[in-house]
Amino acid sequence: MDKPVIVTVDDDPGVSRAVARDLRRRYGRQYRIVRAEAAGEGIEAVREMRLRGDEVAAILADYRMPQMNGVEFLEAAMDMYPYARRVLLTAYADTDAAIQAINVVDLDHYLLKPWDPPEEKFYPVIDGQLDAWQRTDRIEVAELRVVGDRWSAPSYKVRDFLARNRVPYQWMLADDPEGAQLVAAVGEECRLPLVITVDGESLQSPDQSTLAAAVGLSTTPATDFYDLIVIGGGPAGLGAAVYGASEGLNTVLVEAHASGGQAGQSSRIENYLGFPDGVSGQQLADRARRQALKFGAELLTARRVTHLEPRGQARVIGFQGGGEIAAHAVILATGVTYRRLDAPGLDDFVGRGVFYGAALTEAPACQDSEVYIVGAANSAGQAAVYLAGFASKVHLLVRSDGLERSMSHYLIEQINAIPTIEVHVQSQVTGGQGDGHLERLSISTKGEERTVDAQWLFVFIGAEPHTSWLGDTVERDERGFVVTGPDLVHGGKRPRNWTLRREPYHLETNVPGVLAAGDVRADSIKRVASAVGEGAMAVALVHRYLEKQ
């Protein structure tokens, strides 16, 4: 096979030659180095490589170029090589631009010029980027195709699963010419949604586990015993997986749907430390996932855990559909899900106009339409700001008298500055109607009922934990949240089924060696940063638990 390519673009001939020289010296045997001294020349080279079917491992672009700056260049190249590692070459004065590029093109790294000696300041960075590229499952964008109906809940579930797992796909309507041809090729009895895989295999109305395996996501554990099992792939679970694996624990993370949890559906998180310009939940989740894989954690997707059982010193979990794995310790990080809106008719339209969470795959389809959002917390505010970029009008329905008690100040200011967002206080949805999909909403505002035409409703009302599968094994409060640490000790009494002389650690449940982190834990702080912190803290307590066994 031809060598994969490293592309470097810099309009300063001296710098351009120096970059190419340093790259060839270290990587010339394994990679082909392609150098360009102008942005246009570089884009043309990348386009030709794409047409030839070459693999591009990394793209290094100078920030200050006359035709287009480095951020614009990387953004253009990203469309052709979404998996190539992106590195911006910048002077110290341009570090703000580099930080902005982290969000615009999901920049992987920026390098300050000059970088002498390269052995200390250049090669370690490129080594890390190439290693990350080698670990990435690179799936061709154009080859995975999904055919379905516009207002189909199963079609939406397939698209949402692929999008949240960052699997590129081409979406086609079954009544469009190309989609109809694919359906006809499968046969008259074709069941939608239809997924055509990269190998040309046809999957008719696939379940998540079948779809995950078909697109190359890991669904089968490599072994039957681990040091640590993390259940849930949100910020807390990803944080636990990163710290567990980086500290030498044989770690597996089990996720039922997609990495990121609720935070992964957020269009932009602006109050997370280290991202002054904000970062999308999907970007943050993908970076954390790659980081966990880098340290050797194993990630299982589309595997639902159905029970947890202590067997001696082992902690055993069972999967839906059969099979089980065991570990010395388990961290519960299953997070929460949005509560269903209790209004007549709405359950009939879930995935067909009614969506719980941001449903970012639907945003482009909202172009020039009016959308309705129910909720008053940050997730609802972030969705309102994001959808305002597509919709002609965004109606934010709030049950209380305002947003101040439940939403961050910075989001309230953004909402007030966008004229197409209208906040309706003391308002709630009382019903939904339509033929095959949502067409009308009944809304009560300050006691007055009205009916409006509406095809889009996004709901963000509170959260409830998915913990019923724990049965009587793990103690929970009346709302289903997992009780941990000091909250388990009531009036000096020992926790139910507690077998040790010591009291439970701060994040430990009533089962020794089983801990909880993030939103699933009772009285936890519902913020991304605190969830990540609890994931790291839980790993530290796992070490303490293992040391005393």
Short mmCIF file of C-alpha atoms in Angstrom, two decimals, residues 227-461:
data_model
loop_
_atom_site.label_atom_id
_atom_site.label_comp_id
_atom_site.label_asym_id
_atom_site.label_seq_id
_atom_site.Cartn_x
_atom_site.Cartn_y
_atom_site.Cartn_z
CA ASP A 227 -9.87 -4.40 37.30
CA LEU A 228 -12.60 -1.79 36.76
CA ILE A 229 -15.93 -1.68 34.97
CA VAL A 230 -17.40 1.76 34.28
CA ILE A 231 -21.10 1.73 33.40
CA GLY A 232 -22.13 4.82 31.43
CA GLY A 233 -20.27 6.94 28.88
CA GLY A 234 -21.20 10.47 29.96
CA PRO A 235 -18.69 12.96 31.42
CA ALA A 236 -18.43 11.05 34.72
CA GLY A 237 -17.95 7.68 33.01
CA LEU A 238 -15.45 9.02 30.48
CA GLY A 239 -13.56 10.78 33.26
CA ALA A 240 -13.41 7.54 35.24
CA ALA A 241 -12.26 5.58 32.17
CA VAL A 242 -9.49 8.07 31.41
CA TYR A 243 -8.16 8.14 34.98
CA GLY A 244 -8.62 4.42 35.55
CA ALA A 245 -6.78 3.39 32.38
CA SER A 246 -4.07 6.05 32.75
CA GLU A 247 -3.32 4.78 36.26
CA GLY A 248 -2.81 1.20 35.16
CA LEU A 249 -6.21 -0.36 35.83
CA ASN A 250 -7.52 -2.77 33.20
CA THR A 251 -10.63 -0.71 32.47
CA VAL A 252 -13.73 -1.29 30.36
CA LEU A 253 -16.47 1.31 29.80
CA VAL A 254 -19.93 0.03 28.88
CA GLU A 255 -22.33 2.45 27.16
CA ALA A 256 -25.87 1.64 26.06
CA HIS A 257 -26.11 4.30 23.36
CA ALA A 258 -23.28 6.76 22.66
CA SER A 259 -20.43 8.49 24.45
CA GLY A 260 -21.23 11.84 25.99
CA GLY A 261 -24.55 11.20 27.70
CA GLN A 262 -26.81 14.24 28.01
CA ALA A 263 -23.80 16.55 27.78
CA GLY A 264 -22.87 14.97 24.45
CA GLN A 265 -26.14 16.28 22.98
CA SER A 266 -25.39 19.88 23.96
CA SER A 267 -24.80 22.20 21.02
CA ARG A 268 -22.33 24.35 23.00
CA ILE A 269 -20.98 24.22 26.56
CA GLU A 270 -19.50 27.60 27.39
CA ASN A 271 -18.74 27.34 31.12
CA TYR A 272 -16.43 24.32 31.03
CA LEU A 273 -12.92 25.07 32.25
CA GLY A 274 -10.33 25.55 29.51
CA PHE A 275 -12.73 26.34 26.64
CA PRO A 276 -13.28 30.13 26.76
CA ASP A 277 -15.09 30.13 23.42
CA GLY A 278 -17.18 27.09 24.27
CA VAL A 279 -17.13 23.55 22.97
CA SER A 280 -19.90 21.31 21.68
CA GLY A 281 -20.83 18.37 23.85
CA GLN A 282 -20.07 16.04 20.96
CA GLN A 283 -16.56 17.45 20.53
CA LEU A 284 -15.87 17.20 24.26
CA ALA A 285 -17.15 13.62 24.39
CA ASP A 286 -15.14 12.59 21.32
CA ARG A 287 -11.93 14.04 22.77
CA ALA A 288 -12.53 12.22 26.05
CA ARG A 289 -13.31 8.98 24.22
CA ARG A 290 -10.07 9.24 22.21
CA GLN A 291 -8.18 10.03 25.39
CA ALA A 292 -9.56 6.94 27.14
CA LEU A 293 -8.61 4.78 24.15
CA LYS A 294 -5.13 6.31 24.11
CA PHE A 295 -4.54 5.12 27.67
CA GLY A 296 -5.79 1.63 26.84
CA ALA A 297 -9.36 1.66 28.11
CA GLU A 298 -11.78 -0.65 26.31
CA LEU A 299 -15.07 0.94 25.16
CA LEU A 300 -18.17 -1.14 24.49
CA THR A 301 -21.07 0.57 22.69
CA ALA A 302 -24.72 -0.45 22.38
CA ARG A 303 -24.49 -2.85 25.32
CA ARG A 304 -27.16 -2.44 27.97
CA VAL A 305 -26.43 -3.69 31.50
CA THR A 306 -29.35 -5.50 33.14
CA HIS A 307 -28.05 -6.56 36.54
CA LEU A 308 -25.22 -6.17 39.05
CA GLU A 309 -24.29 -8.90 41.50
CA PRO A 310 -21.50 -9.23 44.08
CA ARG A 311 -19.93 -12.71 44.04
CA GLY A 312 -17.31 -12.93 46.73
CA GLN A 313 -14.61 -10.38 45.89
CA ALA A 314 -15.85 -10.05 42.30
CA ARG A 315 -18.50 -7.61 41.05
CA VAL A 316 -20.41 -9.12 38.11
CA ILE A 317 -22.60 -7.35 35.54
CA GLY A 318 -24.93 -9.01 33.04
CA PHE A 319 -25.89 -7.78 29.57
CA GLN A 320 -29.22 -7.62 27.81
CA GLY A 321 -29.32 -10.55 25.41
CA GLY A 322 -26.96 -12.63 27.55
CA GLY A 323 -23.36 -12.69 28.67
CA GLU A 324 -21.60 -11.17 31.67
CA ILE A 325 -18.25 -9.78 32.78
CA ALA A 326 -16.71 -9.26 36.21
CA ALA A 327 -14.25 -6.92 37.89
CA HIS A 328 -12.70 -6.03 41.20
CA ALA A 329 -14.66 -2.74 41.23
CA VAL A 330 -17.53 -1.03 39.41
CA ILE A 331 -18.31 2.65 38.92
CA LEU A 332 -21.95 3.52 38.19
CA ALA A 333 -22.04 6.56 35.91
CA THR A 334 -25.30 5.99 34.06
CA GLY A 335 -26.40 9.61 34.35
CA VAL A 336 -30.00 10.64 33.82
CA THR A 337 -32.55 10.95 31.02
CA TYR A 338 -35.01 13.74 30.33
CA ARG A 339 -38.40 13.20 31.89
CA ARG A 340 -41.31 12.61 29.53
CA LEU A 341 -43.77 15.45 29.09
CA ASP A 342 -47.13 14.36 30.46
CA ALA A 343 -49.50 15.77 27.87
CA PRO A 344 -52.10 13.93 25.76
CA GLY A 345 -50.95 12.88 22.30
CA LEU A 346 -47.25 13.67 22.62
CA ASP A 347 -46.11 10.06 23.13
CA ASP A 348 -47.48 9.27 19.66
CA PHE A 349 -45.02 11.69 18.05
CA VAL A 350 -41.71 10.88 19.76
CA GLY A 351 -39.12 10.90 16.98
CA ARG A 352 -41.75 12.34 14.63
CA GLY A 353 -41.68 15.97 15.70
CA VAL A 354 -41.29 15.51 19.47
CA PHE A 355 -37.72 15.08 20.69
CA TYR A 356 -36.27 14.67 24.16
CA GLY A 357 -32.93 16.44 24.24
CA ALA A 358 -31.21 18.56 21.63
CA ALA A 359 -31.60 16.11 18.70
CA LEU A 360 -28.89 17.94 16.77
CA THR A 361 -29.46 15.79 13.69
CA GLU A 362 -32.84 17.51 13.26
CA ALA A 363 -31.58 21.11 13.41
CA PRO A 364 -31.00 21.59 9.64
CA ALA A 365 -34.52 20.33 8.92
CA CYS A 366 -35.89 23.14 11.12
CA GLN A 367 -34.72 25.73 8.59
CA ASP A 368 -37.22 28.61 8.33
CA SER A 369 -39.69 26.85 10.65
CA GLU A 370 -40.95 27.81 14.09
CA VAL A 371 -39.78 25.51 16.87
CA TYR A 372 -40.95 25.11 20.45
CA ILE A 373 -38.70 24.25 23.40
CA VAL A 374 -39.92 23.25 26.86
CA GLY A 375 -37.52 23.84 29.74
CA ALA A 376 -35.78 26.51 31.78
CA ALA A 377 -32.35 25.05 32.59
CA ASN A 378 -29.04 25.39 30.72
CA SER A 379 -29.74 22.54 28.32
CA ALA A 380 -32.91 24.25 27.11
CA GLY A 381 -31.12 27.59 26.80
CA GLN A 382 -28.25 26.08 24.81
CA ALA A 383 -30.74 24.41 22.46
CA ALA A 384 -32.64 27.67 21.98
CA VAL A 385 -29.50 29.56 21.02
CA TYR A 386 -28.38 26.80 18.65
CA LEU A 387 -31.74 26.28 16.95
CA ALA A 388 -32.12 30.04 16.47
CA GLY A 389 -29.42 29.68 13.82
CA PHE A 390 -31.82 27.57 11.74
CA ALA A 391 -35.40 28.33 12.73
CA SER A 392 -37.32 31.46 11.83
CA LYS A 393 -38.63 31.64 15.41
CA VAL A 394 -37.82 29.83 18.65
CA HIS A 395 -40.47 29.73 21.37
CA LEU A 396 -39.07 28.88 24.82
CA LEU A 397 -41.88 27.70 27.13
CA VAL A 398 -41.14 28.13 30.84
CA ARG A 399 -43.48 27.04 33.65
CA SER A 400 -42.08 29.54 36.17
CA ASP A 401 -42.02 33.33 36.12
CA GLY A 402 -38.60 33.53 34.49
CA LEU A 403 -35.22 31.95 33.78
CA GLU A 404 -33.11 33.49 36.53
CA ARG A 405 -33.50 30.70 39.11
CA SER A 406 -32.55 27.81 36.81
CA MET A 407 -30.39 29.10 33.95
CA SER A 408 -26.84 30.50 33.92
CA HIS A 409 -26.58 34.26 33.54
CA TYR A 410 -24.46 34.09 30.38
CA LEU A 411 -27.16 32.06 28.60
CA ILE A 412 -29.93 34.43 29.65
CA GLU A 413 -27.92 37.31 28.17
CA GLN A 414 -27.45 35.41 24.90
CA ILE A 415 -31.17 34.60 24.67
CA ASN A 416 -32.12 38.23 25.32
CA ALA A 417 -29.77 39.33 22.52
CA ILE A 418 -31.36 37.07 19.86
CA PRO A 419 -34.54 38.67 18.50
CA THR A 420 -35.91 35.41 17.06
CA ILE A 421 -36.11 33.78 20.52
CA GLU A 422 -39.29 34.51 22.48
CA VAL A 423 -39.61 33.40 26.11
CA HIS A 424 -43.13 32.51 27.25
CA VAL A 425 -43.36 32.43 31.07
CA GLN A 426 -46.04 30.56 33.02
CA SER A 427 -46.53 28.40 29.94
CA GLN A 428 -46.79 24.67 29.38
CA VAL A 429 -47.72 22.24 26.63
CA THR A 430 -51.05 20.57 27.31
CA GLY A 431 -51.38 18.40 24.22
CA GLY A 432 -50.24 17.54 20.72
CA GLN A 433 -52.07 16.59 17.54
CA GLY A 434 -51.19 15.54 14.02
CA ASP A 435 -51.59 12.97 11.27
CA GLY A 436 -48.47 10.78 11.20
CA HIS A 437 -46.31 13.48 12.78
CA LEU A 438 -46.66 16.50 15.05
CA GLU A 439 -48.68 19.29 13.42
CA ARG A 440 -50.25 21.23 16.31
CA LEU A 441 -49.59 21.98 19.96
CA SER A 442 -51.99 23.00 22.69
CA ILE A 443 -50.35 25.51 25.01
CA SER A 444 -51.56 27.04 28.25
CA THR A 445 -50.10 30.48 29.05
CA LYS A 446 -51.15 32.06 32.35
CA GLY A 447 -54.26 29.90 32.30
CA GLU A 448 -55.31 30.74 28.75
CA GLU A 449 -55.41 27.88 26.25
CA ARG A 450 -54.41 28.28 22.61
CA THR A 451 -53.52 25.98 19.69
CA VAL A 452 -50.59 26.70 17.42
CA ASP A 453 -49.25 25.09 14.25
CA ALA A 454 -46.02 23.29 15.19
CA GLN A 455 -43.91 20.52 13.69
CA TRP A 456 -40.98 20.71 16.13
CA LEU A 457 -41.00 20.31 19.90
CA PHE A 458 -37.82 19.79 21.95
CA VAL A 459 -38.27 18.88 25.61
CA PHE A 460 -35.80 19.49 28.48
CA ILE A 461 -37.79 19.03 31.69
#
